Amino acid sequence: GQNIDQPTEMTATEGAIVQINCTYQTSGFNGLFWYQQHAGEAPTFLSYNVLDGLEEKGRFSSFLSRSKGYSYLLLKELQMKDSASYLCAVRNSNYQLIWGAGTKLIIKP
Amino acid sequence: TAGITQAPTSQILAAGRSMTLRCTQDMRHNAMYWYRQDLGLGLRLIHYSNTAGTTGKGEVPDGYSVSRANTDDFPLTLASAVPSQTSVYFCASSEDRGGTDTQYFGPGTRLTVL
């Protein structure tokens, strides 16, 4: 089967750094996506990795290791507005997105 | 631009009734998708369309049907609703099913089947 594993919930402090991990087992690989979803809202695109390495975009960075089936999303200088769920999704060989259940990130002052 | 709109925002439906969830995008995207999102589970693909006039089945298509008569609209129909179809439904679109293919999501429809 295909599955994406992420921690269910994480807690971090405002101003700190947090790393959200994602491991995957899919039938083929054609890219990995991270989305942010605030409660009651739609998911919004954060990042895309298709090659190994780190992609940096402002306070957010995403890392990919295809050989390990592993990615992480790094959030720096956490702000209260970063409280949300973070969804990891992998596009398989059929170009279908397989989604993880999401990691709920709670930011405390 | 509005992006993607969905209607209704929420609905309570009696089991056995039919319903159509509407989805319209104004970005001229080729590909469109319907997902359901349930607590503790990842988004699950119900149906998709690569381009106007074509549709395909996703991971959980049973009990749902779609049509893609034009580029902008992608309605999802529940022919005879059952309580297990209680969920939040998201419509999404992307330029194409390939490349970086970022998917853009509508605001969702919260459906309760009693």
Short mmCIF file of C-alpha atoms in Angstrom, two decimals:
data_model
loop_
_atom_site.label_atom_id
_atom_site.label_comp_id
_atom_site.label_asym_id
_atom_site.label_seq_id
_atom_site.Cartn_x
_atom_site.Cartn_y
_atom_site.Cartn_z
CA GLY A 1 0.00 0.00 0.00
CA GLN A 2 0.87 3.64 -0.07
CA ASN A 3 1.19 5.70 3.07
CA ILE A 4 2.44 9.00 4.36
CA ASP A 5 3.39 9.29 8.04
CA GLN A 6 3.53 12.52 10.00
CA PRO A 7 3.27 13.25 13.72
CA THR A 8 -0.30 14.00 14.74
CA GLU A 9 0.47 17.04 16.84
CA MET A 10 3.43 19.20 17.85
CA THR A 11 3.80 22.12 20.23
CA ALA A 12 6.37 24.90 19.95
CA THR A 13 7.06 28.32 21.42
CA GLU A 14 6.68 31.65 19.64
CA GLY A 15 10.00 32.74 18.17
CA ALA A 16 11.47 29.24 18.19
CA ILE A 17 12.19 26.74 15.39
CA VAL A 18 10.21 23.57 14.72
CA GLN A 19 10.81 20.67 12.34
CA ILE A 20 7.88 18.61 11.07
CA ASN A 21 8.88 15.23 9.64
CA CYS A 22 7.21 13.23 6.91
CA THR A 23 8.07 9.71 5.76
CA TYR A 24 6.49 8.11 2.77
CA GLN A 25 6.06 4.85 0.92
CA THR A 26 4.42 5.29 -2.46
CA SER A 27 4.25 3.61 -5.83
CA GLY A 28 6.76 5.83 -7.57
CA PHE A 29 7.73 9.39 -6.81
CA ASN A 30 7.10 12.56 -8.78
CA GLY A 31 7.51 15.25 -6.17
CA LEU A 32 6.61 16.08 -2.58
CA PHE A 33 4.42 18.96 -1.46
CA TRP A 34 3.82 20.73 1.82
CA TYR A 35 0.55 22.57 2.42
CA GLN A 36 -0.66 24.67 5.33
CA GLN A 37 -4.24 24.44 6.53
CA HIS A 38 -5.71 26.72 9.16
CA ALA A 39 -8.69 25.36 11.07
CA GLY A 40 -11.87 25.55 9.01
CA GLU A 41 -10.04 26.73 5.91
CA ALA A 42 -8.68 25.28 2.68
CA PRO A 43 -5.13 23.94 2.32
CA THR A 44 -2.69 26.42 0.78
CA PHE A 45 0.57 25.56 -0.98
CA LEU A 46 3.85 26.05 0.89
CA SER A 47 6.60 24.17 -0.93
CA TYR A 48 7.54 21.60 -3.55
CA ASN A 49 10.58 19.29 -3.65
CA VAL A 50 11.43 16.90 -6.44
CA LEU A 51 15.24 16.71 -6.05
CA ASP A 52 17.18 15.89 -2.91
CA GLY A 53 18.18 18.81 -0.76
CA LEU A 54 16.86 21.89 0.93
CA GLU A 55 14.48 24.44 -0.55
CA GLU A 56 14.31 27.70 1.37
CA LYS A 57 11.47 30.16 1.15
CA GLY A 58 11.58 32.89 3.76
CA ARG A 59 10.93 31.51 7.24
CA PHE A 60 9.97 28.12 5.78
CA SER A 61 12.34 25.48 4.38
CA SER A 62 11.64 22.00 3.10
CA PHE A 63 14.10 19.13 2.79
CA LEU A 64 13.88 15.94 0.76
CA SER A 65 15.80 12.66 0.75
CA ARG A 66 14.36 10.35 -1.90
CA SER A 67 16.59 7.42 -0.93
CA LYS A 68 15.24 7.55 2.62
CA GLY A 69 11.63 8.38 1.69
CA TYR A 70 11.86 11.34 4.03
CA SER A 71 11.10 15.02 4.11
CA TYR A 72 10.85 17.71 6.71
CA LEU A 73 9.38 21.17 6.90
CA LEU A 74 11.37 23.65 8.99
CA LEU A 75 9.65 26.71 10.35
CA LYS A 76 11.82 29.44 11.85
CA GLU A 77 10.97 32.46 14.01
CA LEU A 78 7.58 30.99 14.80
CA GLN A 79 4.63 33.34 14.95
CA MET A 80 1.22 32.74 16.47
CA LYS A 81 -0.29 32.78 12.98
CA ASP A 82 1.75 29.66 12.17
CA SER A 83 -0.64 27.67 14.34
CA ALA A 84 -2.19 25.37 11.73
CA SER A 85 -2.06 21.88 10.33
CA TYR A 86 0.76 21.06 7.94
CA LEU A 87 0.02 18.48 5.27
CA CYS A 88 2.63 16.41 3.47
CA ALA A 89 1.65 14.97 0.09
CA VAL A 90 3.57 12.83 -2.40
CA ARG A 91 2.78 12.57 -6.10
CA ASN A 92 3.12 8.97 -7.22
CA SER A 93 3.87 7.42 -10.59
CA ASN A 94 0.24 7.93 -11.67
CA TYR A 95 0.55 11.64 -10.87
CA GLN A 96 -1.92 11.20 -8.03
CA LEU A 97 -1.29 13.04 -4.77
CA ILE A 98 -1.19 10.81 -1.69
CA TRP A 99 -1.80 12.87 1.43
CA GLY A 100 -0.70 12.47 5.00
CA ALA A 101 -3.22 13.10 7.79
CA GLY A 102 -1.44 16.32 8.71
CA THR A 103 0.47 17.61 11.72
CA LYS A 104 -1.36 20.04 13.97
CA LEU A 105 1.13 22.64 15.16
CA ILE A 106 0.29 24.53 18.33
CA ILE A 107 2.27 27.69 19.03
CA LYS A 108 2.46 28.91 22.62
CA PRO A 109 3.48 32.44 23.63
CA THR B 1 -9.87 36.90 -9.38
CA ALA B 2 -12.07 34.64 -7.26
CA GLY B 3 -9.96 31.52 -7.80
CA ILE B 4 -12.13 28.57 -6.88
CA THR B 5 -15.60 28.86 -5.46
CA GLN B 6 -17.72 26.11 -3.95
CA ALA B 7 -21.39 25.98 -3.06
CA PRO B 8 -23.01 25.45 -0.71
CA THR B 9 -20.75 26.29 2.24
CA SER B 10 -22.52 23.71 4.36
CA GLN B 11 -25.49 21.40 4.06
CA ILE B 12 -27.46 18.95 6.14
CA LEU B 13 -28.93 16.19 4.00
CA ALA B 14 -31.29 13.35 4.77
CA ALA B 15 -29.99 9.89 3.94
CA GLY B 16 -31.23 8.67 0.59
CA ARG B 17 -31.51 12.15 -0.91
CA SER B 18 -29.39 13.32 -3.80
CA MET B 19 -27.25 16.42 -3.88
CA THR B 20 -24.83 18.23 -6.18
CA LEU B 21 -21.86 20.11 -4.82
CA ARG B 22 -20.82 22.90 -7.15
CA CYS B 23 -17.29 23.97 -7.99
CA THR B 24 -16.20 26.74 -10.34
CA GLN B 25 -12.71 28.05 -11.11
CA ASP B 26 -11.74 31.13 -13.10
CA MET B 27 -8.04 30.38 -13.55
CA ARG B 28 -8.51 28.41 -16.80
CA HIS B 29 -6.83 25.41 -15.18
CA ASN B 30 -6.98 22.16 -17.11
CA ALA B 31 -7.10 19.77 -14.17
CA MET B 32 -9.70 19.67 -11.41
CA TYR B 33 -10.16 17.42 -8.40
CA TRP B 34 -12.63 16.51 -5.68
CA TYR B 35 -11.35 15.45 -2.26
CA ARG B 36 -12.97 14.55 1.00
CA GLN B 37 -11.31 15.30 4.31
CA ASP B 38 -12.18 13.34 7.44
CA LEU B 39 -10.75 13.75 10.92
CA GLY B 40 -7.56 11.75 11.37
CA LEU B 41 -7.26 10.91 7.69
CA GLY B 42 -5.46 12.58 4.84
CA LEU B 43 -7.29 14.16 1.96
CA ARG B 44 -8.69 11.40 -0.23
CA LEU B 45 -9.27 11.84 -3.93
CA ILE B 46 -12.80 11.06 -5.08
CA HIS B 47 -12.69 11.96 -8.78
CA TYR B 48 -10.52 14.05 -11.03
CA SER B 49 -10.56 15.56 -14.49
CA ASN B 50 -7.43 16.17 -16.56
CA THR B 51 -9.24 18.39 -19.03
CA ALA B 52 -12.75 19.36 -20.09
CA GLY B 53 -14.69 16.35 -21.33
CA THR B 54 -12.67 13.76 -19.38
CA THR B 55 -13.00 12.39 -15.85
CA GLY B 56 -11.31 9.67 -13.82
CA LYS B 57 -11.82 7.78 -10.60
CA GLY B 58 -9.73 8.48 -7.55
CA GLU B 59 -9.20 6.54 -4.36
CA VAL B 60 -12.81 6.63 -3.04
CA PRO B 61 -15.19 7.08 -6.00
CA ASP B 62 -18.09 4.85 -4.90
CA GLY B 63 -21.35 6.74 -4.36
CA TYR B 64 -20.13 9.83 -6.25
CA SER B 65 -20.24 10.97 -9.84
CA VAL B 66 -18.77 13.97 -11.67
CA SER B 67 -18.98 15.69 -15.01
CA ARG B 68 -16.73 18.20 -16.78
CA ALA B 69 -18.75 19.86 -19.51
CA ASN B 70 -16.45 22.89 -19.68
CA THR B 71 -13.14 24.13 -18.27
CA ASP B 72 -14.58 26.11 -15.38
CA ASP B 73 -17.14 23.81 -13.72
CA PHE B 74 -16.71 20.45 -12.01
CA PRO B 75 -19.84 19.42 -10.06
CA LEU B 76 -19.87 16.44 -7.71
CA THR B 77 -23.12 14.50 -7.32
CA LEU B 78 -24.17 12.17 -4.55
CA ALA B 79 -26.98 10.08 -6.02
CA SER B 80 -28.28 8.63 -2.76
CA ALA B 81 -26.48 10.00 0.29
CA VAL B 82 -25.43 7.78 3.20
CA PRO B 83 -24.16 8.84 6.65
CA SER B 84 -20.60 7.72 5.82
CA GLN B 85 -20.50 10.52 3.25
CA THR B 86 -20.56 13.06 6.07
CA SER B 87 -17.33 14.96 5.47
CA VAL B 88 -15.74 18.18 4.32
CA TYR B 89 -15.44 18.25 0.54
CA PHE B 90 -12.76 20.28 -1.19
CA CYS B 91 -12.56 21.05 -4.87
CA ALA B 92 -9.12 21.87 -6.27
CA SER B 93 -7.58 22.77 -9.60
CA SER B 94 -4.14 22.87 -11.17
CA GLU B 95 -2.74 24.00 -14.50
CA ASP B 96 -1.97 20.44 -15.46
CA ARG B 97 -1.28 17.03 -13.91
CA GLY B 98 2.47 17.27 -14.17
CA GLY B 99 5.38 19.58 -13.55
CA THR B 100 5.18 21.44 -10.28
CA ASP B 101 1.38 21.14 -10.63
CA THR B 102 0.44 23.16 -7.56
CA GLN B 103 -3.14 22.48 -6.58
CA TYR B 104 -5.33 25.38 -5.49
CA PHE B 105 -8.23 24.60 -3.21
CA GLY B 106 -11.71 26.00 -2.84
CA PRO B 107 -13.08 26.90 0.60
CA GLY B 108 -14.83 23.57 1.06
CA THR B 109 -18.36 22.29 1.61
CA ARG B 110 -19.22 20.79 4.98
CA LEU B 111 -21.80 18.05 4.41
CA THR B 112 -23.70 16.22 7.13
CA VAL B 113 -25.83 13.22 6.14
CA LEU B 114 -28.39 12.15 8.74
#
